[in-house]
Coordinates of C-alpha atoms and ligand atoms in Angstrom, one line a residue:
M314 CA 69.4 -193.4 -49.6
Q315 CA 67.5 -192.6 -46.4
A316 CA 70.5 -191.7 -44.2
N317 CA 70.1 -188.0 -44.4
F318 CA 66.3 -187.5 -44.5
E319 CA 64.7 -185.3 -41.9
A320 CA 61.1 -185.0 -41.0
T321 CA 61.0 -181.2 -41.0
L322 CA 59.5 -178.6 -43.3
E323 CA 62.9 -176.9 -43.7
Y324 CA 64.4 -180.1 -44.9
A325 CA 61.6 -180.7 -47.4
Q326 CA 61.8 -177.2 -48.8
S327 CA 65.6 -177.4 -49.1
Q328 CA 65.1 -180.6 -51.2
D329 CA 62.7 -178.7 -53.5
Q330 CA 65.2 -175.9 -54.0
V331 CA 67.8 -178.3 -55.5
D332 CA 65.3 -180.3 -57.5
F333 CA 65.7 -179.5 -61.2
L334 CA 62.2 -180.9 -61.9
Y335 CA 60.6 -178.5 -59.4
P336 CA 59.6 -175.9 -62.1
F337 CA 57.6 -178.5 -64.0
R338 CA 54.9 -178.1 -61.3
E339 CA 54.1 -174.7 -62.9
R340 CA 53.0 -176.5 -66.0
F341 CA 49.9 -178.0 -64.3
L342 CA 46.6 -176.9 -63.0
F343 CA 45.9 -177.9 -59.4
P344 CA 42.4 -178.2 -57.9
Q345 CA 41.8 -175.7 -55.1
H346 CA 40.9 -176.1 -51.5
N347 CA 40.2 -173.0 -49.4
G348 CA 41.9 -170.9 -52.0
K349 CA 45.1 -172.9 -52.1
D350 CA 46.4 -175.7 -54.3
V351 CA 45.4 -179.1 -52.9
Y352 CA 48.1 -181.6 -51.9
Y353 CA 47.5 -183.9 -54.9
F354 CA 48.6 -187.6 -54.5
C355 CA 46.2 -189.1 -57.0
G356 CA 48.2 -189.0 -60.2
N357 CA 48.0 -192.8 -60.3
S358 CA 44.3 -192.4 -60.8
L359 CA 43.9 -189.2 -62.8
G360 CA 46.8 -187.0 -63.7
L361 CA 46.5 -183.2 -63.5
Q362 CA 45.7 -181.0 -66.5
P363 CA 48.7 -179.4 -68.3
K364 CA 48.1 -175.7 -68.6
S365 CA 48.8 -175.8 -72.3
V366 CA 45.8 -178.1 -73.1
S367 CA 43.2 -175.4 -73.5
Y368 CA 45.4 -173.4 -75.9
L369 CA 46.2 -176.4 -78.0
M370 CA 42.6 -177.5 -78.0
N371 CA 41.5 -174.2 -79.2
Q372 CA 44.0 -174.4 -82.1
E373 CA 42.4 -177.6 -83.4
L374 CA 38.9 -176.0 -83.1
E375 CA 40.2 -173.0 -85.1
D376 CA 41.6 -175.2 -87.7
W377 CA 38.4 -177.2 -88.0
A378 CA 36.5 -173.9 -88.4
K379 CA 39.0 -172.6 -90.9
Y380 CA 39.5 -175.6 -93.1
G381 CA 36.6 -178.1 -92.6
V382 CA 37.6 -181.4 -94.3
E383 CA 40.8 -179.8 -95.7
G384 CA 42.1 -179.9 -92.2
H385 CA 43.1 -183.5 -92.7
F386 CA 46.0 -182.1 -94.7
Q387 CA 45.9 -178.3 -94.1
A388 CA 45.7 -178.1 -90.3
R389 CA 48.8 -177.0 -88.4
N390 CA 48.9 -180.6 -87.2
P391 CA 47.3 -182.4 -90.1
W392 CA 44.7 -184.9 -88.8
F393 CA 45.5 -187.5 -91.5
S394 CA 48.8 -188.3 -89.8
Y395 CA 47.9 -187.0 -86.3
H396 CA 48.7 -190.3 -84.6
H397 CA 52.3 -190.0 -85.9
N398 CA 52.8 -187.2 -83.4
F399 CA 52.9 -189.7 -80.5
S400 CA 55.3 -192.4 -81.8
E401 CA 58.6 -190.8 -80.8
S402 CA 57.5 -189.8 -77.3
L403 CA 55.8 -193.0 -76.5
A404 CA 58.7 -195.1 -77.8
K405 CA 60.9 -193.3 -75.3
I406 CA 58.5 -193.8 -72.4
V407 CA 58.0 -197.6 -72.9
G408 CA 61.4 -198.4 -74.4
A409 CA 60.4 -199.3 -78.0
N410 CA 61.1 -198.5 -81.6
K411 CA 58.8 -195.9 -83.1
E412 CA 57.0 -198.5 -85.2
E413 CA 56.2 -200.6 -82.2
V414 CA 53.9 -198.1 -80.5
V415 CA 50.6 -196.4 -81.4
A416 CA 48.2 -194.1 -79.6
M417 CA 44.6 -195.4 -80.2
N418 CA 41.3 -196.3 -78.6
T419 CA 41.1 -196.8 -74.8
L420 CA 42.8 -199.3 -72.6
T421 CA 40.3 -202.1 -72.3
V422 CA 39.5 -201.9 -76.0
N423 CA 43.2 -202.3 -76.8
L424 CA 43.6 -205.2 -74.4
H425 CA 40.8 -207.0 -76.3
L426 CA 42.2 -206.2 -79.7
L427 CA 45.7 -207.4 -78.7
M428 CA 44.3 -210.5 -77.1
L429 CA 42.5 -211.2 -80.4
S430 CA 45.9 -211.3 -82.0
F431 CA 47.9 -213.1 -79.3
Y432 CA 45.3 -215.4 -77.6
R433 CA 44.6 -217.9 -80.4
P434 CA 43.9 -221.0 -78.3
E435 CA 44.4 -224.4 -79.9
K436 CA 44.0 -227.9 -78.6
G437 CA 45.9 -228.2 -75.4
R438 CA 47.3 -224.6 -75.4
Y439 CA 44.5 -222.4 -74.2
K440 CA 45.4 -221.0 -70.7
I441 CA 46.0 -217.5 -69.6
L442 CA 48.0 -216.6 -66.5
M443 CA 47.2 -213.4 -64.7
E444 CA 47.2 -211.8 -61.3
A445 CA 44.4 -212.7 -58.9
G446 CA 42.6 -209.6 -58.0
A447 CA 43.7 -207.8 -61.2
F448 CA 41.9 -204.6 -62.0
P449 CA 38.2 -205.6 -62.7
S450 CA 38.3 -204.5 -66.3
D451 CA 41.2 -206.9 -67.0
Q452 CA 39.4 -209.7 -65.2
Y453 CA 36.3 -209.2 -67.2
A454 CA 38.3 -209.0 -70.4
M455 CA 40.1 -212.3 -69.8
E456 CA 37.0 -214.1 -68.7
T457 CA 35.1 -213.1 -71.9
Q458 CA 38.1 -213.9 -74.1
V459 CA 38.3 -217.5 -72.9
R460 CA 34.5 -217.8 -73.0
M461 CA 34.5 -216.6 -76.6
Y462 CA 36.5 -219.8 -77.5
G463 CA 34.2 -222.0 -75.5
Y464 CA 36.5 -222.4 -72.4
D465 CA 35.5 -222.2 -68.8
P466 CA 37.4 -219.4 -67.0
E467 CA 37.7 -221.6 -63.9
D468 CA 39.9 -223.9 -65.9
A469 CA 41.4 -221.6 -68.5
I470 CA 42.6 -218.8 -66.2
I471 CA 45.4 -219.4 -63.8
E472 CA 45.4 -216.7 -61.1
M473 CA 48.5 -215.8 -59.2
K474 CA 47.9 -215.0 -55.6
P475 CA 50.2 -213.7 -52.8
R476 CA 51.3 -216.4 -50.3
E477 CA 49.2 -217.0 -47.2
G478 CA 49.3 -213.8 -45.1
A479 CA 51.3 -211.8 -47.7
H480 CA 50.2 -208.9 -49.9
I481 CA 52.6 -209.0 -52.8
I482 CA 53.1 -211.8 -55.2
E483 CA 56.5 -213.6 -55.1
E484 CA 58.1 -213.5 -58.5
E485 CA 59.4 -217.0 -58.0
D486 CA 55.8 -218.2 -57.7
I487 CA 54.9 -216.6 -61.0
L488 CA 57.9 -218.2 -62.8
A489 CA 57.1 -221.6 -61.2
A490 CA 53.4 -221.4 -62.3
I491 CA 54.4 -220.6 -65.8
Q492 CA 56.8 -223.5 -65.8
E493 CA 54.1 -225.8 -64.4
A494 CA 51.5 -224.7 -66.9
G495 CA 54.0 -225.5 -69.7
D496 CA 52.4 -226.4 -73.0
S497 CA 48.9 -225.6 -71.8
L498 CA 49.8 -221.9 -71.4
A499 CA 48.9 -219.6 -74.3
V500 CA 49.4 -216.1 -72.8
V501 CA 50.7 -214.5 -69.7
M502 CA 48.8 -211.3 -69.2
F503 CA 50.0 -209.4 -66.2
G504 CA 49.8 -205.9 -64.9
G505 CA 53.2 -204.1 -65.0
V506 CA 52.6 -202.4 -61.7
N507 CA 49.7 -203.8 -59.6
Y508 CA 47.1 -201.1 -59.1
Y509 CA 46.3 -202.1 -55.5
T510 CA 49.7 -202.8 -53.9
G511 CA 52.0 -200.8 -56.3
Q512 CA 54.1 -203.9 -56.8
F513 CA 56.3 -203.5 -60.0
F514 CA 56.9 -206.9 -61.6
D515 CA 60.0 -208.0 -63.4
L516 CA 58.6 -207.9 -66.9
K517 CA 61.7 -209.3 -68.5
R518 CA 61.9 -212.4 -66.3
I519 CA 58.2 -213.1 -66.8
T520 CA 58.5 -212.6 -70.5
D521 CA 61.5 -215.0 -70.7
A522 CA 59.7 -217.6 -68.6
A523 CA 56.6 -217.3 -70.9
H524 CA 58.7 -217.7 -74.0
R525 CA 60.5 -220.8 -72.6
V526 CA 57.1 -222.6 -72.5
G527 CA 56.1 -221.3 -75.9
A528 CA 53.6 -218.7 -74.6
Y529 CA 53.2 -215.0 -75.4
A530 CA 53.8 -212.3 -72.7
G531 CA 51.6 -209.2 -72.7
F532 CA 51.2 -206.5 -70.0
D533 CA 48.7 -204.0 -68.9
L534 CA 50.9 -201.0 -68.1
A535 CA 48.1 -198.7 -66.8
H536 CA 50.1 -198.1 -63.6
A537 CA 53.5 -198.5 -65.0
V538 CA 53.6 -196.2 -68.0
G539 CA 55.2 -192.8 -67.1
N540 CA 55.9 -194.2 -63.7
V541 CA 58.7 -196.8 -64.0
P542 CA 61.4 -197.3 -66.6
L543 CA 60.4 -199.8 -69.3
Q544 CA 62.4 -201.5 -72.1
L545 CA 59.6 -203.4 -73.9
H546 CA 61.6 -203.9 -77.0
D547 CA 64.8 -205.3 -75.4
W548 CA 62.8 -207.4 -73.0
N549 CA 61.1 -209.0 -76.0
V550 CA 57.6 -208.3 -74.6
D551 CA 55.1 -209.5 -77.2
F552 CA 52.4 -206.9 -76.6
A553 CA 51.3 -204.3 -74.1
C554 CA 48.7 -201.6 -73.6
W555 CA 48.1 -198.7 -71.3
C556 CA 45.9 -195.7 -70.6
S557 CA 47.1 -192.1 -70.7
Y558 CA 45.0 -190.4 -68.0
K559 CA 46.9 -191.7 -65.0
Y560 CA 50.6 -190.9 -64.9
L561 CA 50.5 -189.6 -68.4
N562 CA 48.1 -186.7 -67.5
S563 CA 46.1 -186.8 -70.7
G564 CA 42.6 -186.3 -69.3
P565 CA 39.7 -188.6 -68.4
G566 CA 39.1 -191.2 -71.1
G567 CA 42.1 -189.9 -73.0
V568 CA 43.5 -191.9 -75.9
A569 CA 45.3 -195.1 -74.8
G570 CA 48.4 -196.7 -76.2
A571 CA 49.5 -200.1 -77.5
F572 CA 52.9 -201.8 -78.1
V573 CA 53.4 -204.7 -80.5
H574 CA 56.9 -206.1 -80.8
E575 CA 58.3 -205.7 -84.3
H576 CA 58.6 -209.5 -84.6
H577 CA 54.8 -209.5 -84.8
G578 CA 54.0 -206.0 -85.9
N579 CA 56.0 -206.3 -89.1
N580 CA 54.7 -209.7 -89.9
P581 CA 51.7 -209.4 -92.2
K582 CA 50.6 -212.9 -91.1
T583 CA 50.0 -211.8 -87.5
F584 CA 46.2 -211.8 -87.2
R585 CA 44.7 -208.5 -86.5
L586 CA 41.2 -207.1 -86.8
A587 CA 41.4 -204.6 -89.6
G588 CA 40.1 -201.1 -90.2
W589 CA 41.0 -198.5 -92.9
W590 CA 43.4 -196.6 -90.6
G591 CA 45.6 -199.7 -90.2
N592 CA 46.0 -200.1 -93.9
E593 CA 49.1 -198.9 -95.7
E594 CA 48.8 -195.2 -95.9
K595 CA 49.3 -194.8 -99.6
G596 CA 46.4 -197.2 -100.3
R597 CA 44.1 -195.8 -97.7
F598 CA 42.0 -193.5 -99.8
K599 CA 41.9 -195.8 -102.9
M600 CA 38.9 -197.5 -101.3
E601 CA 40.0 -200.8 -102.8
K602 CA 39.2 -204.4 -101.6
G603 CA 41.8 -206.2 -99.6
F604 CA 43.5 -205.1 -96.4
T605 CA 47.3 -204.5 -96.5
P606 CA 48.5 -203.8 -93.0
Q607 CA 51.1 -201.0 -92.6
K608 CA 54.2 -201.8 -90.7
G609 CA 54.1 -202.0 -86.9
A610 CA 51.6 -201.4 -84.2
A611 CA 49.9 -198.7 -86.3
S612 CA 48.3 -201.5 -88.3
W613 CA 46.1 -202.3 -85.3
Q614 CA 44.4 -198.9 -85.7
M615 CA 40.9 -199.1 -87.0
S616 CA 39.5 -195.7 -87.2
N617 CA 40.8 -192.2 -87.9
A618 CA 42.5 -190.4 -85.0
P619 CA 40.2 -188.9 -82.4
V620 CA 42.0 -185.5 -82.6
F621 CA 40.2 -183.7 -79.8
N622 CA 40.9 -186.6 -77.5
M623 CA 44.5 -186.6 -78.5
V624 CA 45.3 -182.9 -77.9
A625 CA 45.8 -183.3 -74.2
H626 CA 48.0 -186.4 -74.8
R627 CA 50.2 -184.4 -77.0
A628 CA 50.4 -181.5 -74.5
S629 CA 51.4 -183.9 -71.8
L630 CA 53.9 -185.8 -73.8
D631 CA 55.7 -182.5 -74.6
I632 CA 56.3 -182.2 -70.9
Y633 CA 57.5 -185.8 -70.7
D634 CA 59.9 -185.1 -73.6
K635 CA 61.4 -182.2 -71.7
A636 CA 61.7 -183.9 -68.3
G637 CA 62.8 -187.3 -69.5
I638 CA 62.1 -190.7 -67.9
P639 CA 65.6 -191.1 -66.3
A640 CA 65.3 -187.8 -64.4
L641 CA 61.8 -188.5 -63.4
R642 CA 62.7 -192.0 -62.1
E643 CA 65.6 -190.6 -60.2
K644 CA 63.4 -188.0 -58.4
S645 CA 60.7 -190.6 -58.0
L646 CA 62.9 -193.1 -56.2
R647 CA 64.1 -190.4 -53.8
M648 CA 60.8 -188.7 -53.2
T649 CA 59.0 -192.0 -52.6
A650 CA 61.7 -193.1 -50.2
Y651 CA 61.2 -189.8 -48.4
M652 CA 57.5 -190.3 -48.2
E653 CA 58.1 -193.8 -46.8
Y654 CA 60.5 -192.5 -44.3
L655 CA 57.9 -190.0 -43.1
L656 CA 55.2 -192.6 -42.9
K657 CA 57.3 -194.8 -40.8
D658 CA 57.5 -192.1 -38.3
I659 CA 53.7 -192.2 -37.7
S660 CA 53.0 -194.7 -35.0
H661 CA 49.6 -193.7 -33.6
L662 CA 47.6 -194.8 -36.7
P663 CA 47.0 -198.5 -37.5
F664 CA 48.4 -198.9 -41.0
T665 CA 51.2 -200.8 -42.7
I666 CA 52.7 -200.1 -46.1
I667 CA 52.1 -203.1 -48.3
T668 CA 54.0 -201.8 -51.3
P669 CA 57.4 -203.5 -51.7
A670 CA 60.2 -201.8 -49.8
E671 CA 62.8 -202.5 -52.6
S672 CA 62.9 -199.5 -54.9
N673 CA 63.2 -201.6 -58.1
R674 CA 60.0 -203.4 -57.2
R675 CA 57.8 -200.3 -57.0
G676 CA 57.1 -197.0 -58.7
C677 CA 56.0 -193.9 -56.8
Q678 CA 52.8 -195.3 -55.4
L679 CA 52.6 -196.4 -51.7
S680 CA 49.6 -198.3 -50.5
M681 CA 48.7 -197.9 -46.8
L682 CA 46.7 -200.9 -45.5
F683 CA 44.6 -199.9 -42.4
A684 CA 43.7 -202.5 -39.7
E685 CA 40.9 -200.1 -38.8
R686 CA 39.9 -196.4 -39.2
G687 CA 41.0 -196.3 -42.8
R688 CA 38.0 -194.5 -44.1
E689 CA 37.9 -192.1 -41.2
V690 CA 41.6 -191.2 -41.9
F691 CA 40.9 -190.8 -45.6
D692 CA 37.9 -188.4 -44.9
K693 CA 40.0 -186.3 -42.6
L694 CA 42.8 -186.1 -45.2
T695 CA 40.2 -184.9 -47.7
E696 CA 39.0 -182.2 -45.2
A697 CA 42.6 -181.0 -44.8
G698 CA 42.9 -180.5 -48.6
V699 CA 44.8 -183.7 -49.4
I700 CA 43.6 -185.7 -52.4
A701 CA 44.5 -189.3 -52.0
D702 CA 42.8 -192.4 -53.2
W703 CA 40.6 -194.8 -51.3
R704 CA 40.3 -198.5 -52.3
E705 CA 37.9 -200.8 -50.7
P706 CA 38.1 -202.5 -48.3
N707 CA 40.9 -200.7 -46.4
V708 CA 43.6 -199.2 -48.5
I709 CA 44.7 -195.5 -49.0
R710 CA 46.9 -195.2 -52.0
I711 CA 49.1 -192.2 -52.4
A712 CA 51.4 -191.4 -55.3
P713 CA 54.0 -188.6 -55.0
V714 CA 54.4 -187.9 -58.7
P715 CA 57.8 -186.6 -59.7
L716 CA 56.5 -184.3 -62.4
Y717 CA 54.4 -182.1 -60.1
N718 CA 54.7 -183.2 -56.5
T719 CA 57.2 -181.7 -54.1
Y720 CA 59.0 -182.8 -51.0
E721 CA 57.0 -180.2 -49.3
D722 CA 53.8 -181.9 -50.4
C723 CA 55.1 -185.1 -48.8
Y724 CA 55.9 -183.2 -45.6
R725 CA 52.4 -181.6 -45.5
F726 CA 50.8 -185.0 -45.9
Y727 CA 52.8 -186.3 -43.0
E728 CA 51.9 -183.3 -40.9
V729 CA 48.2 -183.9 -41.4
L730 CA 48.6 -187.5 -40.4
K731 CA 50.8 -186.6 -37.5
E732 CA 48.3 -184.1 -36.1
M733 CA 45.3 -186.5 -36.5
E734 CA 43.9 -187.7 -33.2
Ligands
LIG1798 C1 42.9 -197.8 -65.0 C2 42.9 -199.2 -65.4 C3 42.0 -199.7 -66.3 C4 40.9 -198.8 -66.9 O1 40.5 -199.2 -68.2 P1 39.9 -198.2 -69.2 O2 39.6 -199.1 -70.4 O3 40.9 -197.1 -69.5 O4 38.6 -197.6 -68.6 C5 42.1 -201.0 -66.7 N1 43.1 -201.8 -66.2 C6 43.9 -201.4 -65.3 C7 45.0 -202.3 -64.8 C8 43.9 -200.1 -64.9 O5 44.7 -199.7 -63.9

């Protein structure tokens, strides 16, 4: 793939000219630096705002003004069934049936709710396997889940670490650890793509290994959703959750998502904490005693849809529907390889790329680990109008996002680094 890359502006611009996704950039608002769009490489942390959001937001405000409570049924996008507007798009993005996905709550809340269904420790089977150094929210969530049932996290949580001196986790080690935990393992709860290194795990292999020992497999897809191709249904993943404000561009604190495999979601015996919005729709307003879960992941909903919070999500998924995951992945593979090619040409700054080099083991993020001067380089990038992401103690993460980044952006980033003393 790298054979014909060139580290020149002309080459980068020529790639943009033949990129059929290039016009999608026009659909987003870019922060400004000295009167120009910034070079934005932070879509892994907070995606940009689609231009259509303010118009669509205004439409809901108008409908609220015009209809009041009648808006539940009269609004142009009736609020009663507003969450249905996401099923089809989300199903395509995560590789699921429509009934297996739902947009609701926020990520960590969904993680807890799904653990309440899938982490049901019993005598002997009570352990959770996760990444060491997982995103802090996930660590806190797992610790408090095991404590809730009276276990000691030191004993009940198995943490997978990279080997001595390595940065990424060997998949063989994960599979071996699952095997070794055997009957004691209740749930494997892993990130889909590690937030720090950008490593994309083989979710199918991990799921198969978990099932072989009788455990469930669930994934936090915060850095995977909208970034890498997923087939949650076919891989037999039991549950998953994600946020929508990173690659999915749905705004800070935007509504999150959840996946529950139909084996569980369509089984009324699967335990779930209930609220009225998870009840069968036809019985919802009867106000009767007794919870009857509707089919699928939607039965995990508790409350009525936070419509204003969901508007940006809908705007963003419209764009995903048009671009499509296969085309996005194709561009992402190529553009990330180009960025990597450029970075390898920089020899005067003390960094190494710790993200896996194999394209099927990463999304678009590249993590640059600095031996020294990391923070200084980051600050100089910021001064030059580049928005990247700094992670303590010494990593700069950059994500050339296929929806709105360009080959020229990658080249400009390289140019700033190249000219740095
Ligand atoms: C971004 C991220 C979160 C953030 O959780 P919220 O509940 O959305 O605040 C949690 N876990 C992972 C792995 C993340 O990348």
